[in-house]
PDB file of C-alpha atoms and ligand atoms in Angstrom:
ATOM      1  CA  MET A  82      16.492 -45.006 -22.419  1.00 42.00           C
ATOM      2  CA  ARG A  83      14.496 -42.179 -23.214  1.00 55.00           C
ATOM      3  CA  LYS A  84      16.022 -38.833 -22.704  1.00 71.00           C
ATOM      4  CA  ARG A  85      13.896 -36.335 -21.063  1.00 81.00           C
ATOM      5  CA  VAL A  86      13.208 -33.173 -23.011  1.00 81.00           C
ATOM      6  CA  VAL A  87      12.550 -29.637 -21.822  1.00 83.00           C
ATOM      7  CA  PHE A  88      11.317 -26.773 -23.384  1.00 80.00           C
ATOM      8  CA  PRO A  89      11.930 -23.139 -22.390  1.00 78.00           C
ATOM      9  CA  GLY A  90      10.619 -22.154 -18.807  1.00 81.00           C
ATOM     10  CA  ASP A  91      10.190 -25.991 -17.763  1.00 87.00           C
ATOM     11  CA  ARG A  92      10.967 -26.433 -14.114  1.00 91.00           C
ATOM     12  CA  ILE A  93      13.838 -28.813 -13.521  1.00 93.00           C
ATOM     13  CA  GLY A  94      14.298 -28.701  -9.788  1.00 94.00           C
ATOM     14  CA  THR A  95      15.747 -26.794  -6.945  1.00 96.00           C
ATOM     15  CA  ILE A  96      18.900 -25.168  -6.463  1.00 95.00           C
ATOM     16  CA  GLU A  97      19.196 -27.655  -3.197  1.00 96.00           C
ATOM     17  CA  GLU A  98      18.931 -30.513  -5.545  1.00 95.00           C
ATOM     18  CA  PHE A  99      20.948 -29.520  -8.672  1.00 95.00           C
ATOM     19  CA  LYS A 100      23.519 -26.825  -9.626  1.00 95.00           C
ATOM     20  CA  ALA A 101      22.752 -24.883 -12.960  1.00 94.00           C
ATOM     21  CA  GLY A 102      24.746 -25.658 -15.861  1.00 94.00           C
ATOM     22  CA  LYS A 103      24.391 -24.616 -19.463  1.00 91.00           C
ATOM     23  CA  GLY A 104      20.993 -23.870 -20.634  1.00 89.00           C
ATOM     24  CA  VAL A 105      19.447 -23.504 -17.146  1.00 93.00           C
ATOM     25  CA  TYR A 106      18.565 -20.448 -15.234  1.00 91.00           C
ATOM     26  CA  GLU A 107      17.577 -19.791 -11.651  1.00 92.00           C
ATOM     27  CA  GLU A 108      14.722 -17.900 -10.532  1.00 90.00           C
ATOM     28  CA  ASN A 109      13.575 -18.085  -6.685  1.00 92.00           C
ATOM     29  CA  ARG A 110      15.644 -20.887  -5.680  1.00 95.00           C
ATOM     30  CA  GLU A 111      14.473 -22.952  -8.550  1.00 95.00           C
ATOM     31  CA  LEU A 112      15.932 -24.141 -11.908  1.00 95.00           C
ATOM     32  CA  PHE A 113      14.240 -23.686 -15.287  1.00 92.00           C
ATOM     33  CA  ALA A 114      15.405 -24.668 -18.797  1.00 89.00           C
ATOM     34  CA  PHE A 115      16.311 -21.759 -20.782  1.00 84.00           C
ATOM     35  CA  VAL A 116      16.406 -23.280 -24.101  1.00 80.00           C
ATOM     36  CA  ALA A 117      14.690 -26.309 -25.782  1.00 79.00           C
ATOM     37  CA  GLY A 118      16.776 -29.646 -25.686  1.00 83.00           C
ATOM     38  CA  PHE A 119      17.760 -32.575 -23.823  1.00 86.00           C
ATOM     39  CA  LEU A 120      18.096 -32.563 -19.893  1.00 91.00           C
ATOM     40  CA  GLU A 121      21.502 -34.086 -18.833  1.00 92.00           C
ATOM     41  CA  LEU A 122      22.746 -34.596 -15.250  1.00 92.00           C
ATOM     42  CA  LYS A 123      26.280 -34.796 -14.244  1.00 91.00           C
ATOM     43  CA  ASN A 124      27.788 -34.752 -10.585  1.00 91.00           C
ATOM     44  CA  LYS A 125      24.633 -32.682  -9.749  1.00 93.00           C
ATOM     45  CA  VAL A 126      24.952 -29.988 -12.303  1.00 95.00           C
ATOM     46  CA  VAL A 127      22.260 -29.973 -14.906  1.00 94.00           C
ATOM     47  CA  ASN A 128      22.629 -28.662 -18.454  1.00 93.00           C
ATOM     48  CA  VAL A 129      20.212 -28.460 -21.293  1.00 90.00           C
ATOM     49  CA  SER A 130      21.839 -29.224 -24.300  1.00 85.00           C
ATOM     50  CA  SER A 131      19.959 -27.591 -27.064  1.00 79.00           C
ATOM     51  CA  PHE A 132      18.792 -29.518 -30.072  1.00 72.00           C
ATOM     52  CA  ARG A 133      21.449 -29.577 -32.656  1.00 65.00           C
ATOM     53  CA  THR A 134      20.854 -27.370 -35.755  1.00 63.00           C
ATOM     54  CA  ILE A 135      20.581 -29.567 -38.733  1.00 66.00           C
ATOM     55  CA  PRO A 136      23.063 -28.628 -41.492  1.00 67.00           C
ATOM     56  CA  GLU A 137      20.641 -29.598 -44.321  1.00 74.00           C
ATOM     57  CA  ILE A 138      17.759 -27.546 -43.061  1.00 81.00           C
ATOM     58  CA  LYS A 139      17.570 -24.029 -43.585  1.00 86.00           C
ATOM     59  CA  LYS A 140      14.847 -21.445 -43.359  1.00 91.00           C
ATOM     60  CA  ASP A 141      11.886 -21.856 -45.467  1.00 95.00           C
ATOM     61  CA  ASP A 142      12.627 -25.450 -46.287  1.00 93.00           C
ATOM     62  CA  ILE A 143       9.416 -27.829 -46.105  1.00 94.00           C
ATOM     63  CA  VAL A 144      10.036 -30.687 -44.168  1.00 93.00           C
ATOM     64  CA  ILE A 145       8.159 -33.843 -42.952  1.00 92.00           C
ATOM     65  CA  GLY A 146       8.364 -35.294 -39.695  1.00 93.00           C
ATOM     66  CA  ARG A 147       6.411 -37.134 -36.970  1.00 94.00           C
ATOM     67  CA  ILE A 148       4.903 -35.669 -33.705  1.00 95.00           C
ATOM     68  CA  VAL A 149       7.079 -37.422 -30.929  1.00 92.00           C
ATOM     69  CA  ASP A 150       5.852 -35.341 -27.766  1.00 90.00           C
ATOM     70  CA  ILE A 151       3.146 -32.965 -26.993  1.00 91.00           C
ATOM     71  CA  ARG A 152       3.776 -30.720 -23.648  1.00 85.00           C
ATOM     72  CA  GLY A 153       2.118 -27.740 -22.635  1.00 84.00           C
ATOM     73  CA  ASN A 154       2.221 -25.331 -25.813  1.00 87.00           C
ATOM     74  CA  PHE A 155       4.692 -27.326 -27.627  1.00 89.00           C
ATOM     75  CA  ALA A 156       5.290 -30.117 -29.729  1.00 92.00           C
ATOM     76  CA  MET A 157       8.417 -32.032 -30.585  1.00 90.00           C
ATOM     77  CA  VAL A 158       8.611 -33.187 -34.116  1.00 93.00           C
ATOM     78  CA  GLU A 159      11.264 -35.800 -35.206  1.00 91.00           C
ATOM     79  CA  ILE A 160      12.105 -34.525 -38.713  1.00 89.00           C
ATOM     80  CA  VAL A 161      12.687 -37.166 -41.340  1.00 84.00           C
ATOM     81  CA  ARG A 162      12.901 -35.822 -44.612  1.00 86.00           C
ATOM     82  CA  LYS A 163      13.266 -32.421 -46.578  1.00 86.00           C
ATOM     83  CA  LYS A 164      10.983 -31.741 -49.368  1.00 84.00           C
ATOM     84  CA  GLY A 165      12.623 -32.202 -52.679  1.00 78.00           C
ATOM     85  CA  GLU A 166      15.011 -34.905 -51.820  1.00 77.00           C
ATOM     86  CA  SER A 167      13.962 -38.631 -52.431  1.00 72.00           C
ATOM     87  CA  ARG A 168      16.085 -40.030 -49.275  1.00 72.00           C
ATOM     88  CA  ASP A 169      15.742 -39.525 -45.486  1.00 71.00           C
ATOM     89  CA  LEU A 170      18.069 -36.976 -43.937  1.00 70.00           C
ATOM     90  CA  SER A 171      21.407 -38.475 -42.973  1.00 65.00           C
ATOM     91  CA  TYR A 172      20.599 -38.385 -39.459  1.00 63.00           C
ATOM     92  CA  THR A 173      17.200 -37.580 -37.575  1.00 63.00           C
ATOM     93  CA  ASN A 174      16.779 -34.571 -35.531  1.00 78.00           C
ATOM     94  CA  HIS A 175      14.037 -32.723 -33.532  1.00 84.00           C
ATOM     95  CA  GLY A 176      12.312 -29.473 -34.467  1.00 88.00           C
ATOM     96  CA  PHE A 177       9.551 -27.890 -32.420  1.00 88.00           C
ATOM     97  CA  LEU A 178       6.216 -26.707 -32.973  1.00 92.00           C
ATOM     98  CA  HIS A 179       4.792 -23.824 -30.805  1.00 92.00           C
ATOM     99  CA  VAL A 180       0.746 -23.406 -30.653  1.00 92.00           C
ATOM    100  CA  SER A 181       1.313 -20.057 -31.893  1.00 92.00           C
ATOM    101  CA  ASN A 182       2.593 -21.553 -35.359  1.00 95.00           C
ATOM    102  CA  VAL A 183      -0.105 -24.104 -35.496  1.00 95.00           C
ATOM    103  CA  GLY A 184      -3.167 -21.960 -36.535  1.00 89.00           C
ATOM    104  CA  GLU A 185      -5.085 -19.044 -36.245  1.00 84.00           C
ATOM    105  CA  ARG A 186      -7.720 -19.925 -33.913  1.00 85.00           C
ATOM    106  CA  VAL A 187      -5.854 -22.812 -32.219  1.00 87.00           C
ATOM    107  CA  GLU A 188      -5.487 -22.262 -28.279  1.00 88.00           C
ATOM    108  CA  ASN A 189      -4.573 -25.920 -27.417  1.00 92.00           C
ATOM    109  CA  ILE A 190      -2.219 -27.674 -29.327  1.00 94.00           C
ATOM    110  CA  GLY A 191      -3.529 -31.037 -28.620  1.00 91.00           C
ATOM    111  CA  ASN A 192      -6.713 -29.951 -30.743  1.00 91.00           C
ATOM    112  CA  ALA A 193      -4.624 -29.558 -33.636  1.00 95.00           C
ATOM    113  CA  ILE A 194      -2.153 -32.396 -33.808  1.00 96.00           C
ATOM    114  CA  ASN A 195      -1.623 -35.612 -31.815  1.00 95.00           C
ATOM    115  CA  TYR A 196       0.937 -38.170 -30.662  1.00 92.00           C
ATOM    116  CA  LEU A 197       2.610 -40.020 -33.894  1.00 93.00           C
ATOM    117  CA  ASP A 198       0.943 -37.688 -36.527  1.00 95.00           C
ATOM    118  CA  ILE A 199       3.035 -37.202 -39.613  1.00 95.00           C
ATOM    119  CA  ILE A 200       3.085 -33.462 -40.526  1.00 96.00           C
ATOM    120  CA  LYS A 201       4.387 -31.505 -43.305  1.00 96.00           C
ATOM    121  CA  ALA A 202       5.921 -28.187 -41.915  1.00 97.00           C
ATOM    122  CA  ARG A 203       7.630 -24.897 -42.837  1.00 97.00           C
ATOM    123  CA  VAL A 204      11.177 -24.200 -41.298  1.00 94.00           C
ATOM    124  CA  LEU A 205      10.888 -20.814 -39.473  1.00 92.00           C
ATOM    125  CA  ASP A 206      14.371 -20.787 -38.530  1.00 84.00           C
ATOM    126  CA  PRO A 207      17.199 -23.414 -38.278  1.00 75.00           C
ATOM    127  CA  SER A 208      16.935 -24.078 -34.536  1.00 76.00           C
ATOM    128  CA  PRO A 209      14.590 -25.430 -35.917  1.00 83.00           C
ATOM    129  CA  ARG A 210      11.412 -24.160 -35.263  1.00 89.00           C
ATOM    130  CA  LEU A 211       8.494 -25.236 -37.297  1.00 95.00           C
ATOM    131  CA  SER A 212       5.226 -23.714 -38.636  1.00 97.00           C
ATOM    132  CA  ILE A 213       2.052 -25.689 -39.979  1.00 97.00           C
ATOM    133  CA  LYS A 214       0.063 -22.201 -40.635  1.00 96.00           C
ATOM    134  CA  GLU A 215      -0.166 -22.448 -44.224  1.00 96.00           C
ATOM    135  CA  PRO A 216      -2.961 -24.327 -45.864  1.00 94.00           C
ATOM    136  CA  GLU A 217      -0.490 -26.564 -47.658  1.00 95.00           C
ATOM    137  CA  MET A 218       1.133 -27.553 -44.082  1.00 97.00           C
ATOM    138  CA  GLY A 219      -0.187 -29.641 -41.429  1.00 97.00           C
ATOM    139  CA  VAL A 220      -1.187 -33.217 -40.688  1.00 97.00           C
ATOM    140  CA  LEU A 221      -0.597 -35.589 -43.525  1.00 95.00           C
ATOM    141  CA  LYS A 222      -1.243 -38.784 -41.711  1.00 95.00           C
ATOM    142  CA  ALA A 223      -3.319 -39.268 -38.499  1.00 96.00           C
ATOM    143  CA  PHE A 224      -4.008 -42.159 -36.129  1.00 95.00           C
ATOM    144  CA  CYS A 225      -7.172 -42.958 -34.028  1.00 94.00           C
ATOM    145  CA  SER A 226      -6.602 -42.021 -30.500  1.00 92.00           C
ATOM    146  CA  SER A 227      -8.478 -45.112 -29.413  1.00 94.00           C
ATOM    147  CA  CYS A 228      -7.588 -47.879 -31.623  1.00 94.00           C
ATOM    148  CA  ARG A 229      -4.582 -46.272 -33.420  1.00 92.00           C
ATOM    149  CA  ASN A 230      -5.964 -47.054 -36.848  1.00 93.00           C
ATOM    150  CA  GLU A 231      -5.371 -44.304 -39.826  1.00 94.00           C
ATOM    151  CA  LEU A 232      -7.892 -41.776 -40.163  1.00 96.00           C
ATOM    152  CA  PHE A 233      -9.411 -40.977 -43.283  1.00 95.00           C
ATOM    153  CA  LEU A 234     -10.609 -37.679 -44.521  1.00 94.00           C
ATOM    154  CA  ASP A 235     -14.321 -37.705 -45.426  1.00 91.00           C
ATOM    155  CA  SER A 236     -16.065 -34.187 -46.254  1.00 86.00           C
ATOM    156  CA  GLY A 237     -13.496 -32.206 -44.257  1.00 84.00           C
ATOM    157  CA  ARG A 238     -13.983 -34.728 -41.232  1.00 90.00           C
ATOM    158  CA  LEU A 239     -11.459 -37.097 -39.810  1.00 96.00           C
ATOM    159  CA  LYS A 240     -12.906 -40.442 -39.305  1.00 97.00           C
ATOM    160  CA  CYS A 241     -12.094 -44.023 -37.907  1.00 97.00           C
ATOM    161  CA  ARG A 242     -12.968 -46.966 -40.053  1.00 95.00           C
ATOM    162  CA  SER A 243     -12.502 -49.342 -37.488  1.00 96.00           C
ATOM    163  CA  CYS A 244     -14.330 -47.647 -34.400  1.00 97.00           C
ATOM    164  CA  GLY A 245     -16.082 -44.822 -36.054  1.00 95.00           C
ATOM    165  CA  LYS A 246     -14.434 -42.200 -33.867  1.00 96.00           C
ATOM    166  CA  GLU A 247     -14.119 -38.755 -35.302  1.00 96.00           C
ATOM    167  CA  GLU A 248     -11.160 -36.601 -34.582  1.00 95.00           C
ATOM    168  CA  ILE A 249      -9.972 -32.932 -35.521  1.00 93.00           C
ATOM    169  CA  ARG A 250      -6.524 -31.869 -36.605  1.00 95.00           C
ATOM    170  CA  LYS A 251      -4.867 -29.150 -38.563  1.00 96.00           C
ATOM    171  CA  VAL A 252      -4.614 -31.198 -41.670  1.00 95.00           C
ATOM    172  CA  SER A 253      -2.677 -30.310 -44.694  1.00 95.00           C
ATOM    173  CA  ASP A 254      -4.203 -29.690 -48.274  1.00 93.00           C
ATOM    174  CA  SER A 255      -2.466 -33.124 -49.076  1.00 92.00           C
ATOM    175  CA  TYR A 256      -3.946 -35.023 -46.365  1.00 94.00           C
ATOM    176  CA  GLY A 257      -4.458 -38.829 -47.284  1.00 86.00           C
ATOM    177  CA  LYS A 258      -3.228 -37.979 -50.896  1.00 85.00           C
ATOM    178  CA  GLY A 259       0.172 -40.000 -50.215  1.00 77.00           C
ATOM    179  CA  GLU A 260       2.001 -37.138 -51.836  1.00 74.00           C
ATOM    180  CA  TRP A 261       3.367 -34.025 -49.796  1.00 73.00           C
TER     181      TRP A 261
HETATM  182 ZN1   ZN B 258     -10.577 -46.065 -34.035  1.00 69.04          ZN
END
């Protein structure tokens, strides 16, 4: 079963429905997430267990990951590997990307990344918060939102060979080069 992921400020429910536990705050009889993490409900008490910090990852590391969820101004990234290491991390974990760390003129995060894209990102802190602002960072591999085929980069435009659709991403300098 897929756990529900919440971000700070997400509404969880009312105080009539639940009791506030860890990582949850109350405002005007409603409950909201205080941290980003997984929502857990036990005996009517809701907790948000924040994403574990990843011991192998520290500030300024470069990581590769896959976009697994996009909601509001945030994207959830499943981090798979750290740059400089040839093997995958001993366990996968989640980082998150806020729209303010995507690019200068990006207002809607869905205009810069999409579900299942593979990205290269800089670790801002070990919570881990990620950034793809630098030219080197961003989408390494993207898939057509209509037919799911991999998009190729042609003179700065991302195109689908199958259906001809063009899409926009905040691409990395290394897009489509098979390296990162
Ligand atoms: Zn397509």
